[in-house]
PDB file of C-alpha atoms (C1' of nucleotides) in Angstrom:
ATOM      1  CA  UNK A   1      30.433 133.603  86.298  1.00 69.00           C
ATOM      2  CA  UNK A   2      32.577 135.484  84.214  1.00 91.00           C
ATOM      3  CA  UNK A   3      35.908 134.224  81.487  1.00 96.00           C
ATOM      4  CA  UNK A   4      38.215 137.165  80.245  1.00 97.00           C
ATOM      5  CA  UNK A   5      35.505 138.342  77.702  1.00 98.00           C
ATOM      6  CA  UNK A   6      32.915 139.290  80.470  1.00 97.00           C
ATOM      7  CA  UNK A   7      35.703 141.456  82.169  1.00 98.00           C
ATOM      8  CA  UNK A   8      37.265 142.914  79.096  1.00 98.00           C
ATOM      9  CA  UNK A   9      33.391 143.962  77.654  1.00 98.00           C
ATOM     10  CA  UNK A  10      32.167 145.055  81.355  1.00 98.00           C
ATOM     11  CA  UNK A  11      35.883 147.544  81.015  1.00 98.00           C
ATOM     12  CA  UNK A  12      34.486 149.226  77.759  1.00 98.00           C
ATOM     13  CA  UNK A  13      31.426 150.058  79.250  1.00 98.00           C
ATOM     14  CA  UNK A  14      32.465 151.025  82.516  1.00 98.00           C
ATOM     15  CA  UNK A  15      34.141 153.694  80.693  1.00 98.00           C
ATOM     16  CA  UNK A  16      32.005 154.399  78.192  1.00 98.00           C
ATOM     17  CA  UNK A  17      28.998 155.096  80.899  1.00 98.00           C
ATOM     18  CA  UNK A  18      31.428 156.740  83.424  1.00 98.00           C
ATOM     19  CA  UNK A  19      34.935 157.753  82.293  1.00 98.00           C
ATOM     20  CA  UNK A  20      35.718 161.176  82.802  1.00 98.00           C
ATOM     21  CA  UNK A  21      32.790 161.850  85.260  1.00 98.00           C
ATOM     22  CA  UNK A  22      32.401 162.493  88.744  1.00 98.00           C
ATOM     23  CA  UNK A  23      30.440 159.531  90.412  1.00 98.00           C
ATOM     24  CA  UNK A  24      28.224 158.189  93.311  1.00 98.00           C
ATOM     25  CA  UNK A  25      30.129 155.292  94.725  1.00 98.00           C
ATOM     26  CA  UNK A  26      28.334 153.606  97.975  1.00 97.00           C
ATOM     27  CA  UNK A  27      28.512 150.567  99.442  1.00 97.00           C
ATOM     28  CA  UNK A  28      24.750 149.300 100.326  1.00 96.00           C
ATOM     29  CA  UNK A  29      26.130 145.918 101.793  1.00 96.00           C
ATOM     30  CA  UNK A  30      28.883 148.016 104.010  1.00 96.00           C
ATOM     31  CA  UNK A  31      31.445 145.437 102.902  1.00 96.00           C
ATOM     32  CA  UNK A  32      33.021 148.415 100.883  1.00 97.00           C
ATOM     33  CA  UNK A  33      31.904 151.242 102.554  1.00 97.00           C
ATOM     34  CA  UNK A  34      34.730 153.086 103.916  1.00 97.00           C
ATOM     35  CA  UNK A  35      36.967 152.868 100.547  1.00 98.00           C
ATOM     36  CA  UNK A  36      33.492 153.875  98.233  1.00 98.00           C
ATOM     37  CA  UNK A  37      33.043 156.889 101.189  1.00 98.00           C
ATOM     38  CA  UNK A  38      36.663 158.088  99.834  1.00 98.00           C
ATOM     39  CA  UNK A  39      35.423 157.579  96.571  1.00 98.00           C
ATOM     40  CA  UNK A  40      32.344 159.086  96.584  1.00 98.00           C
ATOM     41  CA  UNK A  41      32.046 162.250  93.884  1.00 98.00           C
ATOM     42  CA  UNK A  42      35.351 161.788  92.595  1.00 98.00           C
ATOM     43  CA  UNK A  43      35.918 160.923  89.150  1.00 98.00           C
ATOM     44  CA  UNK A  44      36.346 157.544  87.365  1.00 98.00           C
ATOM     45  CA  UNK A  45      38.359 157.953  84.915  1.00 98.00           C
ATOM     46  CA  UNK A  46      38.034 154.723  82.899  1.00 98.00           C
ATOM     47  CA  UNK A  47      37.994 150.355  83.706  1.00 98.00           C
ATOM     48  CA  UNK A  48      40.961 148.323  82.172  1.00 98.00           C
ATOM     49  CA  UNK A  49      40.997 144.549  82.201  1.00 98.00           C
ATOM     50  CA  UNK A  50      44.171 141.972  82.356  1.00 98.00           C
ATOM     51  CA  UNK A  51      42.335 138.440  81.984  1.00 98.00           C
ATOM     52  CA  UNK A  52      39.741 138.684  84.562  1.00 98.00           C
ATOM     53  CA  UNK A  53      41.019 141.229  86.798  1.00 98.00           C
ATOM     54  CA  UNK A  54      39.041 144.543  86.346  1.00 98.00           C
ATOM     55  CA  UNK A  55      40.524 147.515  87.806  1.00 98.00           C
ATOM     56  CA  UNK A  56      38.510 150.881  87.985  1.00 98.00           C
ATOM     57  CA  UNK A  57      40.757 154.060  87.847  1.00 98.00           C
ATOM     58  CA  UNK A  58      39.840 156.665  89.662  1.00 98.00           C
ATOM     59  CA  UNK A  59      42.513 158.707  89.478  1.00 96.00           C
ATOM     60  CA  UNK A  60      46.006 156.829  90.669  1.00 91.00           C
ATOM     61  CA  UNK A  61      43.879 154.714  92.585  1.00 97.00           C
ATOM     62  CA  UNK A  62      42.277 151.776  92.002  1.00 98.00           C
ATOM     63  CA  UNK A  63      39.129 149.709  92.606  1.00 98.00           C
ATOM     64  CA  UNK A  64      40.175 146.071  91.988  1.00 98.00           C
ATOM     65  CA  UNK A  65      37.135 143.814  90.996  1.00 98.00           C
ATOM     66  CA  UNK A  66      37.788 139.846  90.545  1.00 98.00           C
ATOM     67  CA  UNK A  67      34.441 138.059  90.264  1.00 97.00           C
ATOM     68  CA  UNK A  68      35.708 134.767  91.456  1.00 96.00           C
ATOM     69  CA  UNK A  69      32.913 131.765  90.717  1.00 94.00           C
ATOM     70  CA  UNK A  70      29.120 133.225  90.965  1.00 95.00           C
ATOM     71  CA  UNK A  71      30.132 137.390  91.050  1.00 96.00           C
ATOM     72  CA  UNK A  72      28.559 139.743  89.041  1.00 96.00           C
ATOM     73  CA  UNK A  73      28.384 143.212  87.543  1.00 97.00           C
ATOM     74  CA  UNK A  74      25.290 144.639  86.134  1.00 96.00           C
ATOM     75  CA  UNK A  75      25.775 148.117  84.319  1.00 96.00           C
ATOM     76  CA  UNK A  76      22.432 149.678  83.104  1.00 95.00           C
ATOM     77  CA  UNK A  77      20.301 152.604  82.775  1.00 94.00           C
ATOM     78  CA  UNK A  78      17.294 152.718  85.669  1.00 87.00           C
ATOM     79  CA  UNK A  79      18.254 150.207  87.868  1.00 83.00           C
ATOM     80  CA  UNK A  80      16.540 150.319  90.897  1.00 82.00           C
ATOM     81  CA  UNK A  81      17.941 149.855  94.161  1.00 82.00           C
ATOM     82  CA  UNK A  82      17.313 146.174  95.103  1.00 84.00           C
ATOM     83  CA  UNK A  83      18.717 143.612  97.829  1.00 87.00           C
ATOM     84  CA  UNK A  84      21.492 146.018  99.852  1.00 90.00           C
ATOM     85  CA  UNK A  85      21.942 143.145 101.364  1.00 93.00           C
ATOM     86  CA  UNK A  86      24.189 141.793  99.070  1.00 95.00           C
ATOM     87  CA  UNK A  87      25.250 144.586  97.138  1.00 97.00           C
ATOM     88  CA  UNK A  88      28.885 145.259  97.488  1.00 97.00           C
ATOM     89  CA  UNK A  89      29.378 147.854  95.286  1.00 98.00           C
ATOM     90  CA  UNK A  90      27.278 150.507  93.471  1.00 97.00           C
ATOM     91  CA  UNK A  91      28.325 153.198  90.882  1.00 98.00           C
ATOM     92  CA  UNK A  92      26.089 155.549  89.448  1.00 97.00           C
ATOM     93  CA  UNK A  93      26.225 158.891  87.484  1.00 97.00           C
ATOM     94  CA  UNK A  94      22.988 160.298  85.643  1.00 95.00           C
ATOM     95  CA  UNK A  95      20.702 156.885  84.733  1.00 95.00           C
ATOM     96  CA  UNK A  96      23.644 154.485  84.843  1.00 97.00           C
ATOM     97  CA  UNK A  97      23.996 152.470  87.627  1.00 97.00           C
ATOM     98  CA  UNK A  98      26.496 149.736  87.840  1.00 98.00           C
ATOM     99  CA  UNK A  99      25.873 146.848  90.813  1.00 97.00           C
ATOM    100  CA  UNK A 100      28.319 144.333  92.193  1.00 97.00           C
ATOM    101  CA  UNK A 101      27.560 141.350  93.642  1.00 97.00           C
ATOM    102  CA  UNK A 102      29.460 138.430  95.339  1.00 96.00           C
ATOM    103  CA  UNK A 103      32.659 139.464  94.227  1.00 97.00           C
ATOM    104  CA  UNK A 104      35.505 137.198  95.242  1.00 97.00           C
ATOM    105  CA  UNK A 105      37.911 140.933  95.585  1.00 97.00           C
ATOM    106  CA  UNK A 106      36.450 144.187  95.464  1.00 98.00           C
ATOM    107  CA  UNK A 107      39.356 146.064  97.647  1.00 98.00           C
ATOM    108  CA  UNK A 108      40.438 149.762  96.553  1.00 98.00           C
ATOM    109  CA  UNK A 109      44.798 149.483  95.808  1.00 98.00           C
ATOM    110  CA  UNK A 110      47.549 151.616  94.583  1.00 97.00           C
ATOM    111  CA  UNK A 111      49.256 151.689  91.526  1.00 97.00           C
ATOM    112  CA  UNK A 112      51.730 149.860  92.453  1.00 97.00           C
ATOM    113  CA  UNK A 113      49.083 147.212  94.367  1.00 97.00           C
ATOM    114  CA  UNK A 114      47.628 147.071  90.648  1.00 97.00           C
ATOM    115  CA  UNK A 115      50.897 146.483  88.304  1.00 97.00           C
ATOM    116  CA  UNK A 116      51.818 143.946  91.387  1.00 97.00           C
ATOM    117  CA  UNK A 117      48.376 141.872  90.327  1.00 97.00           C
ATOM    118  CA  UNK A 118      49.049 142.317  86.705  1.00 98.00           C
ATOM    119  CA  UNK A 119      52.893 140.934  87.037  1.00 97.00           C
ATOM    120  CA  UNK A 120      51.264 137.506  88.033  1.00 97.00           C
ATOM    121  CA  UNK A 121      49.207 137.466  84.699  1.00 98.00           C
ATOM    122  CA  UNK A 122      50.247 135.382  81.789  1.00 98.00           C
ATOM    123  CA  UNK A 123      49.501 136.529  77.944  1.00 98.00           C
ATOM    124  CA  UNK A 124      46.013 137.678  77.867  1.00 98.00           C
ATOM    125  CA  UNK A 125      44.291 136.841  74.434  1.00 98.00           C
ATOM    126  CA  UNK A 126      42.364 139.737  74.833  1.00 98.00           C
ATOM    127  CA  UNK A 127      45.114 142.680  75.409  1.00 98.00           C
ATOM    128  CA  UNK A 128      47.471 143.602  71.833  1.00 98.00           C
ATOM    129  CA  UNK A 129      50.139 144.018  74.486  1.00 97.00           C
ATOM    130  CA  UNK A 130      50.124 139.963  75.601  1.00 98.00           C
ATOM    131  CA  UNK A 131      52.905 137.941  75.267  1.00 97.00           C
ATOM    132  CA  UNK A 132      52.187 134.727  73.241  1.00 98.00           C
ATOM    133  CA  UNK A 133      55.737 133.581  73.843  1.00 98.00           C
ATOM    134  CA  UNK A 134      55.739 133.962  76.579  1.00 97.00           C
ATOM    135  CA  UNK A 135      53.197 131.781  77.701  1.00 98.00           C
ATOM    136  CA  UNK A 136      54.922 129.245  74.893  1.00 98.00           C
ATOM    137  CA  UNK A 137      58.045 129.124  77.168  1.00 98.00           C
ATOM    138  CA  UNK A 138      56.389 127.711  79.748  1.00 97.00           C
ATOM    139  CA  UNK A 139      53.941 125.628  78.517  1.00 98.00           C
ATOM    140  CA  UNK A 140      56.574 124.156  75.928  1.00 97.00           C
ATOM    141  CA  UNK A 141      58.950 123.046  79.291  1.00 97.00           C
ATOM    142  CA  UNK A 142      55.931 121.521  81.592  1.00 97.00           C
ATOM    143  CA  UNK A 143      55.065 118.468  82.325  1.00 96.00           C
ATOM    144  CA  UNK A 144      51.426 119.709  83.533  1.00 96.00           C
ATOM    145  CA  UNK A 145      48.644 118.682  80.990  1.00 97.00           C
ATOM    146  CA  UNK A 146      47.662 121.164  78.491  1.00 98.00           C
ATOM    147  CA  UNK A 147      44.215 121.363  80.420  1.00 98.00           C
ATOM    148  CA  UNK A 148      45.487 122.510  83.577  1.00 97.00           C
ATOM    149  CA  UNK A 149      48.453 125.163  81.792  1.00 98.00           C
ATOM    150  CA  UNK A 150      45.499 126.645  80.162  1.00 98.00           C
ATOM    151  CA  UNK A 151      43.429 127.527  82.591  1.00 97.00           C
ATOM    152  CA  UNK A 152      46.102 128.955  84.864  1.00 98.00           C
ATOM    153  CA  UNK A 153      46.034 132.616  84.860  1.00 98.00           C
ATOM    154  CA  UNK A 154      49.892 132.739  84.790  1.00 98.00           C
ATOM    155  CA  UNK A 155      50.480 131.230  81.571  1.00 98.00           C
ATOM    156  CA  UNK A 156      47.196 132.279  79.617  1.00 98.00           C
ATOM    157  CA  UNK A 157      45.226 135.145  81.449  1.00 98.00           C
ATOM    158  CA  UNK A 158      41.327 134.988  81.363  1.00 98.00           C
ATOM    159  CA  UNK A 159      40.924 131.739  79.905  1.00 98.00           C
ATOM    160  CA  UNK A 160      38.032 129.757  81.917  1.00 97.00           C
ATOM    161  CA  UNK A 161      36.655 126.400  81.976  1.00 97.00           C
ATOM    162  CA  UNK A 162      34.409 126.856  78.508  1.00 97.00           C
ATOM    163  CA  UNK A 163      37.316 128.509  76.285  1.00 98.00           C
ATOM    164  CA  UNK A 164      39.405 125.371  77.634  1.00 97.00           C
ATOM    165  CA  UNK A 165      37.670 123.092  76.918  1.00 97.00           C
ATOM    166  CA  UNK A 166      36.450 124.214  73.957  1.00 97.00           C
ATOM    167  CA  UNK A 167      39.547 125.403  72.162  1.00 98.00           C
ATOM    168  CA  UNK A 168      40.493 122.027  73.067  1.00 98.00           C
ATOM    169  CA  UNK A 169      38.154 120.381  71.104  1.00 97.00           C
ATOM    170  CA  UNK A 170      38.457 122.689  67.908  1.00 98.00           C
ATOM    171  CA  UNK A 171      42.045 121.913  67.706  1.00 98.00           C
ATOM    172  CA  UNK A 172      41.598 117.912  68.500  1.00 98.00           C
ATOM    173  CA  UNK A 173      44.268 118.028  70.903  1.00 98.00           C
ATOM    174  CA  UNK A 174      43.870 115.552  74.391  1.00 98.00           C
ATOM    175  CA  UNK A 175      43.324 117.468  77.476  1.00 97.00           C
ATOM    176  CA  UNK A 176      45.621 115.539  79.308  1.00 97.00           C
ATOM    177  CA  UNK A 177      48.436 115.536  77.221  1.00 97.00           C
ATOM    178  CA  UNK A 178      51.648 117.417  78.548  1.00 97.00           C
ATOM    179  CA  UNK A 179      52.312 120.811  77.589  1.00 97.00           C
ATOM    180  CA  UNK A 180      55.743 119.643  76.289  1.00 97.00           C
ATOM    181  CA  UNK A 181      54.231 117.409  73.756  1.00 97.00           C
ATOM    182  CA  UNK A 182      52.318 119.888  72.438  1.00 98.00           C
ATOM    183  CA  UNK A 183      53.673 120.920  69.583  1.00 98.00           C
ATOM    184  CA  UNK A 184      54.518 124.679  68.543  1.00 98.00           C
ATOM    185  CA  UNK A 185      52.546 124.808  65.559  1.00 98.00           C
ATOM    186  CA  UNK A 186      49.338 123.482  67.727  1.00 98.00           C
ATOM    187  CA  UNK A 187      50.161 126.454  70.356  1.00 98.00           C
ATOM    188  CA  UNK A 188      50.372 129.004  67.342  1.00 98.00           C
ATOM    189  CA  UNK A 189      46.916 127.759  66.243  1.00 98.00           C
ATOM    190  CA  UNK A 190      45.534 127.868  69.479  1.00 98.00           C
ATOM    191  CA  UNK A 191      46.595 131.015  70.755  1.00 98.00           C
ATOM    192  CA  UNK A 192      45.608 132.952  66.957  1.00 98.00           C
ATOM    193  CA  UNK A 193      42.139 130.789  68.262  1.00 98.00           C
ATOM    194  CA  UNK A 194      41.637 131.948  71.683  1.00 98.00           C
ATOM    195  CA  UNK A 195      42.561 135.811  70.138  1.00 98.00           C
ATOM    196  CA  UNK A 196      39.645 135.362  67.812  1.00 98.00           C
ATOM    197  CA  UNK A 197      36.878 133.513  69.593  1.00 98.00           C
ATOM    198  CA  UNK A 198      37.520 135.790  72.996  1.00 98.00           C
ATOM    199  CA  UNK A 199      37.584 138.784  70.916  1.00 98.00           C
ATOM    200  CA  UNK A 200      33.830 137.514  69.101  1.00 97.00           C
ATOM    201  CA  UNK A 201      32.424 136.916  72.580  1.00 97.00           C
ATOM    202  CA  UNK A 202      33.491 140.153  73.953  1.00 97.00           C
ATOM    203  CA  UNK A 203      31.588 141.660  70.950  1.00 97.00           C
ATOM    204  CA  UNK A 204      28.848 139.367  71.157  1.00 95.00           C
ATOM    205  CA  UNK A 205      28.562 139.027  75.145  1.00 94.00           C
ATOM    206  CA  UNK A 206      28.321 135.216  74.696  1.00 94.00           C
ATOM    207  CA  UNK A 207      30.767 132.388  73.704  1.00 95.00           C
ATOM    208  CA  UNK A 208      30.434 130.954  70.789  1.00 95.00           C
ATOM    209  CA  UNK A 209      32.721 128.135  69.331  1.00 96.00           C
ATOM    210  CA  UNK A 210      30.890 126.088  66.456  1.00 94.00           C
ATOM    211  CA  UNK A 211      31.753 126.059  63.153  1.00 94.00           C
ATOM    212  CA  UNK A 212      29.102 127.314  60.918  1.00 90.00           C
ATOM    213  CA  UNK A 213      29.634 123.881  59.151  1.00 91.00           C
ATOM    214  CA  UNK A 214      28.440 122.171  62.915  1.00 91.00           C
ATOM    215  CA  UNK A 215      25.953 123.989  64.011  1.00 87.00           C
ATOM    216  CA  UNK A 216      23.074 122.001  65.067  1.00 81.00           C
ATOM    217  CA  UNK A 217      20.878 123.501  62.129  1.00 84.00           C
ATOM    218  CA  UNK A 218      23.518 122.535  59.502  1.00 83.00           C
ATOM    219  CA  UNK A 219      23.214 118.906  60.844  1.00 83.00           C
ATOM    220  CA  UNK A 220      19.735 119.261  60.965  1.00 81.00           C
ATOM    221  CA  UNK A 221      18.971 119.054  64.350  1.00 79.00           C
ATOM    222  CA  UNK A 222      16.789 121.918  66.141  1.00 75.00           C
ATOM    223  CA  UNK A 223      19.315 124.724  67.787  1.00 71.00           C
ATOM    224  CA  UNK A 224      20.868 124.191  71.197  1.00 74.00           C
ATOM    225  CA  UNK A 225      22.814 126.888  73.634  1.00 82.00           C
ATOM    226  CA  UNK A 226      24.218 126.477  76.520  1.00 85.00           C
ATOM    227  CA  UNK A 227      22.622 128.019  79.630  1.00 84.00           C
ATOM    228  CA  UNK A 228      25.263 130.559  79.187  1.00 83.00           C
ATOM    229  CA  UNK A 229      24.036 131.396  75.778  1.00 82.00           C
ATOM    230  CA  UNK A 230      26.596 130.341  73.437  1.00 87.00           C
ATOM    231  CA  UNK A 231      26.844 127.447  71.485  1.00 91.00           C
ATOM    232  CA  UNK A 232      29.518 125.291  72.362  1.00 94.00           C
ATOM    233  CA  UNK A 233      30.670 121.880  70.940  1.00 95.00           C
ATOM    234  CA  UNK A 234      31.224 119.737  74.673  1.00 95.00           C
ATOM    235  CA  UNK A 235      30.958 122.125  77.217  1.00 95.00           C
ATOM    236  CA  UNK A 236      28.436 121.022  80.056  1.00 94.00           C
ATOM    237  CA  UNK A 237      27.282 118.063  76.893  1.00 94.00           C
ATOM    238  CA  UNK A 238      28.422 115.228  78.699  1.00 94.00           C
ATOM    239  CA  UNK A 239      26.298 112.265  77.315  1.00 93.00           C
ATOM    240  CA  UNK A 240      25.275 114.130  73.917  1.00 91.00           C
ATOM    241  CA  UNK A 241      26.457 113.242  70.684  1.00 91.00           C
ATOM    242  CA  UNK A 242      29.443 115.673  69.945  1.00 91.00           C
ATOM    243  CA  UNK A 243      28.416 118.093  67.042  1.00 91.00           C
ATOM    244  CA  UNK A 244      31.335 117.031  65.061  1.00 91.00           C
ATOM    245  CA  UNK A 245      31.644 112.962  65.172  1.00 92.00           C
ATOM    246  CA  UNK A 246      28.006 112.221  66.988  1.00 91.00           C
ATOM    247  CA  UNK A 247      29.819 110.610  69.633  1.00 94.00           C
ATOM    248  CA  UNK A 248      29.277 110.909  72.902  1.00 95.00           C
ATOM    249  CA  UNK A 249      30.816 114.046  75.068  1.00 95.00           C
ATOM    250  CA  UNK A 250      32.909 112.490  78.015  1.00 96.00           C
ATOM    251  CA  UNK A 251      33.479 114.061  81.587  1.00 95.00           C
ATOM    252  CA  UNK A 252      36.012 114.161  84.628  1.00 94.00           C
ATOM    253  CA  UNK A 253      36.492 115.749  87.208  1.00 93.00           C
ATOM    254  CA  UNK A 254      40.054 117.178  87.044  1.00 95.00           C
ATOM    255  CA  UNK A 255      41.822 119.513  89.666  1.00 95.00           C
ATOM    256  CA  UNK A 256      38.501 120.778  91.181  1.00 93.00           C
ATOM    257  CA  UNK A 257      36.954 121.794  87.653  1.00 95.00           C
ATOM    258  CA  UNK A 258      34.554 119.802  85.173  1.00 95.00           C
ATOM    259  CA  UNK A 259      36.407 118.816  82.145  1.00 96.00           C
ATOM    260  CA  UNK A 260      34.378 117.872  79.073  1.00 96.00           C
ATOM    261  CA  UNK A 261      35.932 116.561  75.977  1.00 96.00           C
ATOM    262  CA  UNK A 262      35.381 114.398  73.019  1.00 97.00           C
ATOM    263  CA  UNK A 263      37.215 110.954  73.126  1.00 96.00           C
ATOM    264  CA  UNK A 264      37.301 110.502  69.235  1.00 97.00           C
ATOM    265  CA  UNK A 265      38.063 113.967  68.579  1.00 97.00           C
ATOM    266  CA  UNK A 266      40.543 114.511  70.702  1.00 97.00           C
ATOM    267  CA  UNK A 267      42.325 110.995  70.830  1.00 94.00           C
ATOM    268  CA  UNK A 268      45.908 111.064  71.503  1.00 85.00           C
ATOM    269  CA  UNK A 269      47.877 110.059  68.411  1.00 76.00           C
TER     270      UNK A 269
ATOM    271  C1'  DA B   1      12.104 125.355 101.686  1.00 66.55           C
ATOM    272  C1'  DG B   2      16.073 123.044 100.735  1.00 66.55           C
ATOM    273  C1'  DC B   3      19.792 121.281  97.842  1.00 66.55           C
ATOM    274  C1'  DT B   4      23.265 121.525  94.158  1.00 66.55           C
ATOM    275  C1'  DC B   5      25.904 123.728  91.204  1.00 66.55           C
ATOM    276  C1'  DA B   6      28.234 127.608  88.626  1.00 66.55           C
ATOM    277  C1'  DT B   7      32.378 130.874  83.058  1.00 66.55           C
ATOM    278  C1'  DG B   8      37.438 131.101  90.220  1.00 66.55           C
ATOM    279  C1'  DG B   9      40.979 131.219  93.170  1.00 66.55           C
ATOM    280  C1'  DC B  10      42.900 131.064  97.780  1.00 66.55           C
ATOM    281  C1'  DG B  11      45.117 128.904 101.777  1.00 66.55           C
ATOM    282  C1'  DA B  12      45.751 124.916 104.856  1.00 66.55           C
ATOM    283  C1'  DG B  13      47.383 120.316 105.238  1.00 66.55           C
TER     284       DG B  13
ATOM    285  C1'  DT C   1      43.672 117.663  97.277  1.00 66.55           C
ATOM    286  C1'  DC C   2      40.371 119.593  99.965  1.00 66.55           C
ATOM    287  C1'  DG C   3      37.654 123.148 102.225  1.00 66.55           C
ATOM    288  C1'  DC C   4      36.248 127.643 101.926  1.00 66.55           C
ATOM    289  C1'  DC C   5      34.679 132.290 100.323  1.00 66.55           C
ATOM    290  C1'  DC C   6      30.976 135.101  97.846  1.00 66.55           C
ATOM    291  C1'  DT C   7      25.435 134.834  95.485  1.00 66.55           C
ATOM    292  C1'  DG C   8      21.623 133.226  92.880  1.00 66.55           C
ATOM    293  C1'  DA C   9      19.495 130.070  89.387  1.00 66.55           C
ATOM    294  C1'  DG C  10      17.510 125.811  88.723  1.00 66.55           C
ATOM    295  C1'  DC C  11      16.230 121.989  90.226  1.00 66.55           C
ATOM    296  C1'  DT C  12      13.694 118.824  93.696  1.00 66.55           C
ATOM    297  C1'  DG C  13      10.219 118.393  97.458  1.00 66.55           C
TER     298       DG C  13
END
DNA sequence: AGCTCATGGCGAG
DNA sequence: TCGCCCTGAGCTG
């Protein structure tokens, strides 16, 4: 259940634990088998991520990972081999053993496959090569709401439902307010945001988005995290006072996603 | 044991 | 807009 962050931190240390090294690549499930069999003792030579697209080089070509909804990638030291049942994907060299699960892609491409995947990407927060303006021009000249621009990987590239909402929120603008009201001095704001708080979680391997000054200690209340381990202002809160104005955290469902927000906060003016 | 839901995205209608 | 794909955690019985 993965945002850009999860992708861009699970890159660095897919490289760290592997790059440069020849590695066991097997497919336990057998949903990967023959492309890991070509694979097998050759050598990884690093993970890059454009928003939540991992690819894993091994040498011109490339193992592309998505995660989708509910897939994940566990990279540790001593993992033993459990449920082959579902594993798609397993790496290992020496103690470090990295195990996919439920992937929504896990398919081995070309170079050209790979730059063809990253063309569809919009400005990823999370890369010093994204293009903020990019992403500007088209949410400046659409009609969409704000919500929906941000979470599609076209215009902003590893965004998720949390860092939506919750830059949102932090920057009190409506979520269903077109992306051609939005002013260009809101945008700059909340693209220097999302470049800040996505680069903290990659660090920190959590989201967090509360100002120090709204944290539930500061107001006195006893801490609260998400189940995701972060501490977020509306974010799965629906009902609960929001941290800033105490009121309470509204819902909808909108395009197939939960959208939280806070009424007050983010009135339209 | 079964049900629902999840930080996503695709294709059919 | 909906159904569907993939898996597992967190509920409810």
């Amino acid at each position: 259940m993965p945002e850009g962050h999860v992708i861009h931190r699970l890159a660095r240390d897919l490289t760290g634990a592997f790059g440069g090294r020849a590695v066991r690549v097997s497919s336990p499930q057998g949903r990967f088998a023959e492309a890991a069999g070509l694979l097998d003792g050759t050598v990884l030579l690093g993970a890059e991520a454009w928003g939540k697209h991992l690819f894993v080089d091994f040498g011109g070509r490339f193992v592309h990972i998505h995660l989708g909804l509910i897939g994940k990638l566990r990279l540790a030291e001593g993992l033993e081999l459990a449920a082959p049942d579902t594993l798609r994907l397993r790496i290992s060299e020496g103690a470090w053993v990295a195990e996919l699960r439920g992937p929504q892609t896990c398919a081995l491409i070309t170079d050209a496959e790979r730059a063809a995947v990253v063309a569809t990407l919009g400005a990823d927060p999370l890369r010093a090569d994204a293009l903020p303006e990019r992403a500007w021009q088209r949410i400046s000249r659409s009609s969409r709401a704000v919500a929906s621009l941000l979470m599609d990987q076209r215009v902003t590239a590893g965004v998720g439902n949390i860092f939506r909402c919750e830059v949102l929120l932090r920057h009190n603008i409506p979520p269903m307010l077109p992306g051609n009201e939005l002013s260009r001095v809101k945008w700059n704001r909340v693209w220097a945001d999302l470049v800040e708080l996505m680069g903290e979680a990659v660090v920190k391997g959590r989201i967090d988005t509360v100002w120090p000054q709204h944290l539930p200690e500061a107001m006195g209340r006893p801490p609260r995290v998400d189940r995701h381990g972060g501490e977020v202002y509306v974010y799965r809160r629906t009902g609960q006072p929001c941290l800033r104005c105490s009121r309470a955290v509204s819902e909808v469902h909108f395009e197939g996603r939960r959208l939280y927000w806070c009424g007050t906060c983010q009135r339209r003016r």
